[in-house]
Structures are given as structure tokens and as C-alpha cells.
Amino acid sequence: MEERVLEWDYEIEGKDFRNAGKVSSKVKEIMKELGFDPDFVRGVAIASYEAEMNVVCHAEKGTLHFAILPETLRIVVQDKGPGIPDIDLAMQEGYSTAPLEIREMGFGAGMGLPNMKKNTDELDISSTVGEGTVVEMLIRTPPSKERSE
Amino acid sequence: MQLWEIKGILEAELLWEPVDLQLEIETAEAADLMSDVLSQSIGGELLLTGLINSQVIRTAEMVDIKAITFIHGKRPDAKTIALAQQKGILLLTTNLFLFEACARLAMRGLTGSSGTIW
Ligand SMILES: Nc1ncnc2c1ncn2[C@@H]1O[C@H](COP(=O)(O)OP(=O)(O)OP(=O)(O)O)[C@@H](O)[C@H]1O
Ligand SMILES: [Mg+2]
């Protein structure tokens, strides 16, 4: 059994609320198919979905890169958009600039970034105002996990 | 508690069929804030909500919610119902308000994720 890197790339459209979540749904399906533990899958899906929703809610468009490495999962969400002027502030629970239309859909509580932190082992955000944002998340795969391939 | 009991207690209607009425629901949660649903490490298997947009279905999918009850007679549009059906997430609608719906279920023994009401 040789270790290979499995990776996928998806596009995310800003303000396309009808399709928002499709990409994370794919990520979740892949993980389920590969036989990862359901609780682990749920945490990864939540982190991925929060990042995807941030592109839909706050940016113009973006991409999601998902890679399964030997001991970690890596999700990189990159967008073209307004960027985040103060990342520490954005990371605070409850901080949100989401407009009314987003709040009416049940989002915009300012909990997405903290929740991504909670569900990942490493969260790295870099952003340039007026250009866009890159969110990188690393999640260690459970050690007990033995996947048959 | 099985789905047929929940349907009866809430005098609810199924929004797509056929479904397994014997589906076992162990815990429930109520929220109009998707962020709250997403921030629970262990959520409920049944979500009661007043929101009917397609993000409710997507959110439910992420956190492994098995069934959603819309309160106050609300109904999502056909596309949203179709998405739920595709994902195998059961949909119910009740004329009850959120508090009444939760209270009825709790009085009949359904709990939240902590496994207790008191
Ligand atoms: N990709 C992004 N581009 C631009 N701004 C962003 C991006 N992601 C987050 N932000 C900014 O950071 C704030 C906090 O983000 P966070 O995800 O924590 O909360 P939210 O998206 O506002 O609400 P919630 O995630 O609870 O629905 C946002 O309101 C927005 O101002
Ligand atoms: Mg967010």
C-alpha cells in the first residue's frame, strides 16, 4: 500500500446562496467514502463550510483546495474580495460585518472564524485589503484510523 | 423517539415522501441561527427552526441532522425540499410556534444533546 496524496480543487461563487455549501458537501462525501470516523468528518465539514460561507457572504469568488496528506488534511480557501483589515478583530466571537440579507438567512453571528479555529489544529489567515483572503486549515487525521485502500 | 411519534405530537406534515417513519431520533435542538447549529460540537438529530432557505438544509447536512421541523406552518420552496430529499434529510412542517413545539416534545421525553432537560 503506497501513500499517495489525494487532492481536489473547487470553485466558489460569491453571493450564490443557492449553491453555497456544495463544495463542503463534496468534501464531506469524499471523507465519508474514504471511511473516516463520522465525528471527525463532521468537524472537518463544519470548518470547510464556514470557510466556504465566508467566501459566499463576504467575497466575490474563490477556490477551495482539499488535500488528504499522510497524517493531515489540508484545506486552503482563497478568495478575491475586500480582504480583512483586522484579522484579530475578525477572529473575535460575535464580530461580524455581515449585512441584513445574510443575517436573515441565519448567518452573520460572527462565529465562523472562531468555529473554524475550534475544529482545526492549525488555522492561518492572511489577507490583503482590496485584494482578497487566504485561509489555510490543517487537521490531523485520527491516529486510530486505518483506511483500507 | 421515532419519527411517527414526533409527527403525531407536533401534528406535523411530511414535506417529502416516502420516508422511514421508524427513524429513531434521540436528541433535538432548536435554532434560527445557523451559526449556533454549526457551533455545537454535538447537535441534535432533529432541528426545529423558523428558517426555510436552502442554507438550512446545507447546514443540517454538515452536522448530520436527520430531520428538520419547520414551525408556524412555514414551507421551503420546491428546490429546497428537493435538496433535502436528495440528501435524505426528512422534512416536517407544523403549525405550532417554536416554543410550543419544543415544549410538547420535551414533555414527551425528547431531550437536547446533553441528554436531559433538568
Ligand atoms: N473571506 C473573507 N473576506 C472578507 N472578509 C471576511 C472574510 N471572512 C471573514 N471576513 C470578515 O470577518 C468577519 C467575521 O467572520 P466570521 O466568519 O467569524 O463571522 P461572519 O461570517 O460575519 O458570521 P458567521 O460566520 O457566524 O455566519 C466577517 O463579518 C467579515 O467582516
Ligand atoms: Mg462566517
GROMACS .gro file of C-alpha atoms and ligand atoms in nm:
model
  299
    1MET     CA    1   0.000   0.000   0.000
    2GLU     CA    2   0.173   0.314  -0.112
    3GLU     CA    3   0.089   0.654   0.035
    4ARG     CA    4  -0.042   0.892  -0.221
    5VAL     CA    5  -0.162   1.246  -0.194
    6LEU     CA    6  -0.524   1.289  -0.280
    7GLU     CA    7  -0.631   1.639  -0.371
    8TRP     CA    8  -0.927   1.824  -0.511
    9ASP     CA    9  -0.993   2.180  -0.627
   10TYR     CA   10  -1.328   2.355  -0.637
   11GLU     CA   11  -1.460   2.698  -0.725
   12ILE     CA   12  -1.684   2.905  -0.502
   13GLU     CA   13  -1.908   3.180  -0.635
   14GLY     CA   14  -1.969   3.487  -0.418
   15LYS     CA   15  -2.332   3.573  -0.330
   16ASP     CA   16  -2.454   3.249  -0.489
   17PHE     CA   17  -2.658   3.138  -0.190
   18ARG     CA   18  -2.841   2.866  -0.379
   19ASN     CA   19  -2.516   2.674  -0.433
   20ALA     CA   20  -2.342   2.778  -0.113
   21GLY     CA   21  -2.225   2.470   0.069
   22LYS     CA   22  -2.196   2.247  -0.237
   23VAL     CA   23  -1.819   2.234  -0.216
   24SER     CA   24  -1.813   2.137   0.151
   25SER     CA   25  -2.075   1.880   0.075
   26LYS     CA   26  -1.830   1.725  -0.175
   27VAL     CA   27  -1.550   1.735   0.082
   28LYS     CA   28  -1.777   1.559   0.328
   29GLU     CA   29  -1.880   1.294   0.073
   30ILE     CA   30  -1.518   1.219  -0.014
   31MET     CA   31  -1.428   1.174   0.351
   32LYS     CA   32  -1.726   0.954   0.418
   33GLU     CA   33  -1.641   0.742   0.118
   34LEU     CA   34  -1.283   0.700   0.239
   35GLY     CA   35  -1.416   0.569   0.566
   36PHE     CA   36  -1.313   0.840   0.812
   37ASP     CA   37  -1.482   0.843   1.151
   38PRO     CA   38  -1.819   1.029   1.138
   39ASP     CA   39  -1.735   1.265   1.428
   40PHE     CA   40  -1.408   1.357   1.262
   41VAL     CA   41  -1.583   1.408   0.929
   42ARG     CA   42  -1.837   1.638   1.092
   43GLY     CA   43  -1.569   1.867   1.237
   44VAL     CA   44  -1.389   1.895   0.905
   45ALA     CA   45  -1.714   1.957   0.720
   46ILE     CA   46  -1.805   2.236   0.963
   47ALA     CA   47  -1.467   2.408   0.920
   48SER     CA   48  -1.485   2.375   0.543
   49TYR     CA   49  -1.843   2.501   0.530
   50GLU     CA   50  -1.768   2.805   0.749
   51ALA     CA   51  -1.477   2.896   0.520
   52GLU     CA   52  -1.687   2.841   0.209
   53MET     CA   53  -1.973   3.050   0.352
   54ASN     CA   54  -1.732   3.332   0.425
   55VAL     CA   55  -1.639   3.347   0.057
   56VAL     CA   56  -2.006   3.341  -0.043
   57CYS     CA   57  -2.102   3.603   0.216
   58HIS     CA   58  -1.805   3.836   0.211
   59ALA     CA   59  -1.609   3.792  -0.113
   60GLU     CA   60  -1.659   3.793  -0.490
   61LYS     CA   61  -1.533   3.447  -0.573
   62GLY     CA   62  -1.285   3.193  -0.453
   63THR     CA   63  -1.142   2.844  -0.463
   64LEU     CA   64  -1.121   2.561  -0.216
   65HIS     CA   65  -0.831   2.320  -0.223
   66PHE     CA   66  -0.871   1.998  -0.028
   67ALA     CA   67  -0.581   1.758   0.021
   68ILE     CA   68  -0.552   1.436   0.216
   69LEU     CA   69  -0.191   1.404   0.325
   70PRO     CA   70  -0.048   1.105   0.513
   71GLU     CA   71  -0.124   1.243   0.861
   72THR     CA   72  -0.317   1.561   0.798
   73LEU     CA   73  -0.596   1.711   0.597
   74ARG     CA   74  -0.531   2.045   0.440
   75ILE     CA   75  -0.798   2.289   0.328
   76VAL     CA   76  -0.700   2.615   0.162
   77VAL     CA   77  -0.972   2.864   0.078
   78GLN     CA   78  -0.857   3.155  -0.127
   79ASP     CA   79  -1.072   3.442  -0.246
   80LYS     CA   80  -1.084   3.760  -0.445
   81GLY     CA   81  -1.265   4.015  -0.235
   82PRO     CA   82  -1.244   4.303   0.011
   83GLY     CA   83  -0.996   4.129   0.241
   84ILE     CA   84  -0.996   4.151   0.621
   85PRO     CA   85  -0.844   4.475   0.759
   86ASP     CA   86  -0.802   4.350   1.118
   87ILE     CA   87  -0.773   3.972   1.146
   88ASP     CA   88  -0.754   3.969   1.529
   89LEU     CA   89  -1.079   4.161   1.544
   90ALA     CA   90  -1.242   3.933   1.285
   91MET     CA   91  -1.139   3.630   1.494
   92GLN     CA   92  -1.333   3.757   1.795
   93GLU     CA   93  -1.658   3.577   1.869
   94GLY     CA   94  -1.950   3.795   1.772
   95TYR     CA   95  -1.762   4.029   1.540
   96SER     CA   96  -1.939   4.048   1.205
   97THR     CA   97  -1.985   4.293   0.922
   98ALA     CA   98  -2.250   4.076   0.756
   99PRO     CA   99  -2.537   4.278   0.608
  100LEU     CA  100  -2.904   4.220   0.687
  101GLU     CA  101  -2.970   3.985   0.392
  102ILE     CA  102  -2.708   3.745   0.530
  103ARG     CA  103  -2.837   3.773   0.887
  104GLU     CA  104  -3.186   3.692   0.763
  105MET     CA  105  -3.052   3.359   0.637
  106GLY     CA  106  -2.928   3.268   0.982
  107PHE     CA  107  -2.565   3.369   0.931
  108GLY     CA  108  -2.362   3.669   1.036
  109ALA     CA  109  -2.330   3.591   1.406
  110GLY     CA  110  -1.955   3.638   1.391
  111MET     CA  111  -1.896   3.277   1.490
  112GLY     CA  112  -1.750   3.133   1.169
  113LEU     CA  113  -1.380   3.204   1.218
  114PRO     CA  114  -1.380   3.103   1.589
  115ASN     CA  115  -1.562   2.786   1.488
  116MET     CA  116  -1.302   2.712   1.220
  117LYS     CA  117  -1.034   2.750   1.486
  118LYS     CA  118  -1.220   2.514   1.716
  119ASN     CA  119  -1.249   2.243   1.452
  120THR     CA  120  -0.893   2.252   1.318
  121ASP     CA  121  -0.542   2.204   1.456
  122GLU     CA  122  -0.400   2.500   1.270
  123LEU     CA  123  -0.573   2.800   1.121
  124ASP     CA  124  -0.373   3.051   0.928
  125ILE     CA  125  -0.528   3.361   0.774
  126SER     CA  126  -0.357   3.611   0.552
  127SER     CA  127  -0.536   3.893   0.383
  128THR     CA  128  -0.471   4.197   0.169
  129VAL     CA  129  -0.733   4.468   0.182
  130GLY     CA  130  -0.885   4.524  -0.160
  131GLU     CA  131  -0.743   4.200  -0.298
  132GLY     CA  132  -0.853   3.900  -0.103
  133THR     CA  133  -0.805   3.647   0.172
  134VAL     CA  134  -0.633   3.311   0.210
  135VAL     CA  135  -0.745   3.077   0.486
  136GLU     CA  136  -0.539   2.766   0.544
  137MET     CA  137  -0.656   2.493   0.777
  138LEU     CA  138  -0.473   2.182   0.888
  139ILE     CA  139  -0.647   1.899   1.063
  140ARG     CA  140  -0.459   1.597   1.194
  141THR     CA  141  -0.627   1.272   1.099
  142PRO     CA  142  -0.722   1.049   1.394
  143PRO     CA  143  -0.433   0.810   1.474
  144SER     CA  144  -0.661   0.510   1.527
  145LYS     CA  145  -0.783   0.541   1.174
  146GLU     CA  146  -0.688   0.261   0.943
  147ARG     CA  147  -0.812   0.311   0.596
  148SER     CA  148  -0.826   0.025   0.353
  149GLU     CA  149  -0.726   0.121   0.003
  150MET     CA  150  -3.840   0.867   1.994
  151GLN     CA  151  -3.943   0.756   1.648
  152LEU     CA  152  -4.037   0.991   1.370
  153TRP     CA  153  -4.402   0.885   1.357
  154GLU     CA  154  -4.437   0.986   1.724
  155ILE     CA  155  -4.281   1.325   1.660
  156LYS     CA  156  -4.508   1.377   1.363
  157GLY     CA  157  -4.810   1.295   1.577
  158ILE     CA  158  -4.707   1.506   1.877
  159LEU     CA  159  -4.646   1.808   1.655
  160GLU     CA  160  -4.947   1.739   1.431
  161ALA     CA  161  -4.698   1.781   1.153
  162GLU     CA  162  -4.698   1.709   0.783
  163LEU     CA  163  -4.416   1.545   0.589
  164LEU     CA  164  -4.280   1.757   0.304
  165TRP     CA  165  -4.145   1.468   0.102
  166GLU     CA  166  -4.218   1.100   0.094
  167PRO     CA  167  -4.170   0.813   0.126
  168VAL     CA  168  -3.967   0.824   0.447
  169ASP     CA  169  -3.888   0.576   0.721
  170LEU     CA  170  -4.134   0.668   0.996
  171GLN     CA  171  -3.949   0.440   1.231
  172LEU     CA  172  -3.638   0.657   1.212
  173GLU     CA  173  -3.503   0.691   1.564
  174ILE     CA  174  -3.449   1.048   1.687
  175GLU     CA  175  -3.254   1.064   2.012
  176THR     CA  176  -3.200   1.436   2.058
  177ALA     CA  177  -3.338   1.764   1.929
  178GLU     CA  178  -3.227   2.124   1.902
  179ALA     CA  179  -3.398   2.449   1.810
  180ALA     CA  180  -3.227   2.742   1.638
  181ASP     CA  181  -3.283   3.024   1.395
  182LEU     CA  182  -2.915   3.097   1.384
  183MET     CA  183  -2.721   2.862   1.160
  184SER     CA  184  -2.404   2.970   1.340
  185ASP     CA  185  -2.549   2.820   1.658
  186VAL     CA  186  -2.624   2.493   1.483
  187LEU     CA  187  -2.269   2.484   1.349
  188SER     CA  188  -2.102   2.574   1.677
  189GLN     CA  189  -2.246   2.285   1.872
  190SER     CA  190  -1.997   2.004   1.888
  191ILE     CA  191  -2.275   1.752   1.933
  192GLY     CA  192  -2.603   1.881   1.798
  193GLY     CA  193  -2.941   1.721   1.786
  194GLU     CA  194  -3.070   1.477   1.532
  195LEU     CA  195  -3.386   1.683   1.486
  196LEU     CA  196  -3.367   2.057   1.419
  197LEU     CA  197  -3.666   2.282   1.485
  198THR     CA  198  -3.638   2.613   1.306
  199GLY     CA  199  -3.827   2.907   1.162
  200LEU     CA  200  -3.585   2.947   0.873
  201ILE     CA  201  -3.671   2.791   0.537
  202ASN     CA  202  -3.386   2.882   0.299
  203SER     CA  203  -3.166   2.619   0.136
  204GLN     CA  204  -2.880   2.700   0.375
  205VAL     CA  205  -3.077   2.530   0.649
  206ILE     CA  206  -3.053   2.204   0.454
  207ARG     CA  207  -2.682   2.253   0.382
  208THR     CA  208  -2.613   2.333   0.745
  209ALA     CA  209  -2.810   2.030   0.857
  210GLU     CA  210  -2.613   1.816   0.615
  211MET     CA  211  -2.280   1.934   0.760
  212VAL     CA  212  -2.374   1.847   1.117
  213ASP     CA  213  -2.554   1.519   1.043
  214ILE     CA  214  -2.904   1.634   1.134
  215LYS     CA  215  -3.151   1.364   1.027
  216ALA     CA  216  -3.476   1.561   1.024
  217ILE     CA  217  -3.593   1.923   1.026
  218THR     CA  218  -3.924   2.058   1.152
  219PHE     CA  219  -4.032   2.398   1.025
  220ILE     CA  220  -4.256   2.580   1.269
  221HIS     CA  221  -4.552   2.815   1.233
  222GLY     CA  222  -4.668   2.647   0.912
  223LYS     CA  223  -4.359   2.751   0.717
  224ARG     CA  224  -4.264   2.567   0.398
  225PRO     CA  225  -3.944   2.595   0.197
  226ASP     CA  226  -3.966   2.619  -0.182
  227ALA     CA  227  -3.965   2.313  -0.408
  228LYS     CA  228  -3.591   2.334  -0.483
  229THR     CA  229  -3.507   2.337  -0.115
  230ILE     CA  230  -3.733   2.038  -0.050
  231ALA     CA  231  -3.570   1.856  -0.342
  232LEU     CA  232  -3.225   1.923  -0.196
  233ALA     CA  233  -3.331   1.776   0.137
  234GLN     CA  234  -3.474   1.472  -0.035
  235GLN     CA  235  -3.151   1.424  -0.229
  236LYS     CA  236  -2.957   1.440   0.097
  237GLY     CA  237  -3.201   1.212   0.277
  238ILE     CA  238  -3.292   1.477   0.534
  239LEU     CA  239  -3.654   1.439   0.644
  240LEU     CA  240  -3.870   1.750   0.646
  241LEU     CA  241  -4.179   1.821   0.855
  242THR     CA  242  -4.391   2.130   0.897
  243THR     CA  243  -4.609   2.209   1.198
  244ASN     CA  244  -4.850   2.494   1.265
  245LEU     CA  245  -4.717   2.521   1.621
  246PHE     CA  246  -4.484   2.800   1.724
  247LEU     CA  247  -4.128   2.715   1.822
  248PHE     CA  248  -4.179   2.721   2.196
  249GLU     CA  249  -4.493   2.510   2.183
  250ALA     CA  250  -4.333   2.257   1.952
  251CYS     CA  251  -4.025   2.223   2.176
  252ALA     CA  252  -4.237   2.205   2.490
  253ARG     CA  253  -4.455   1.928   2.351
  254LEU     CA  254  -4.155   1.718   2.253
  255ALA     CA  255  -3.978   1.777   2.584
  256MET     CA  256  -4.291   1.684   2.781
  257ARG     CA  257  -4.298   1.355   2.596
  258GLY     CA  258  -3.939   1.282   2.685
  259LEU     CA  259  -3.727   1.407   2.396
  260THR     CA  260  -3.412   1.585   2.515
  261GLY     CA  261  -3.136   1.803   2.380
  262SER     CA  262  -2.780   1.688   2.321
  263SER     CA  263  -2.700   1.694   2.695
  264GLY     CA  264  -2.947   1.410   2.727
  265THR     CA  265  -3.155   1.579   2.998
  266ILE     CA  266  -3.397   1.869   3.031
  267TRP     CA  267  -3.349   1.946   3.402
  268LIG     N1  268  -1.322   3.577   0.317
  268LIG     C1  269  -1.347   3.694   0.376
  268LIG     N2  270  -1.336   3.811   0.307
  268LIG     C2  271  -1.361   3.930   0.365
  268LIG     N3  272  -1.398   3.943   0.493
  268LIG     C3  273  -1.411   3.831   0.568
  268LIG     C4  274  -1.387   3.701   0.513
  268LIG     N4  275  -1.406   3.610   0.610
  268LIG     C5  276  -1.442   3.679   0.720
  268LIG     N5  277  -1.444   3.812   0.696
  268LIG     C6  278  -1.473   3.920   0.793
  268LIG     O1  279  -1.461   3.869   0.925
  268LIG     C7  280  -1.585   3.879   0.993
  268LIG     C8  281  -1.601   3.762   1.087
  268LIG     O2  282  -1.611   3.641   1.013
  268LIG     P1  283  -1.687   3.518   1.077
  268LIG     O3  284  -1.690   3.407   0.982
  268LIG     O4  285  -1.629   3.488   1.213
  268LIG     O5  286  -1.834   3.575   1.104
  268LIG     P2  287  -1.948   3.606   0.997
  268LIG     O6  288  -1.916   3.543   0.867
  268LIG     O7  289  -1.972   3.751   0.996
  268LIG     O8  290  -2.074   3.534   1.065
  268LIG     P3  291  -2.098   3.374   1.077
  268LIG     O9  292  -1.974   3.308   1.030
  268LIG    O10  293  -2.128   3.349   1.221
  268LIG    O11  294  -2.213   3.347   0.991
  268LIG     C9  295  -1.689   3.889   0.884
  268LIG    O12  296  -1.808   3.952   0.926
  268LIG    C10  297  -1.615   3.972   0.779
  268LIG    O13  298  -1.614   4.108   0.815
  269MG      MG  299  -1.861   3.339   0.861
   0.00000   0.00000   0.00000
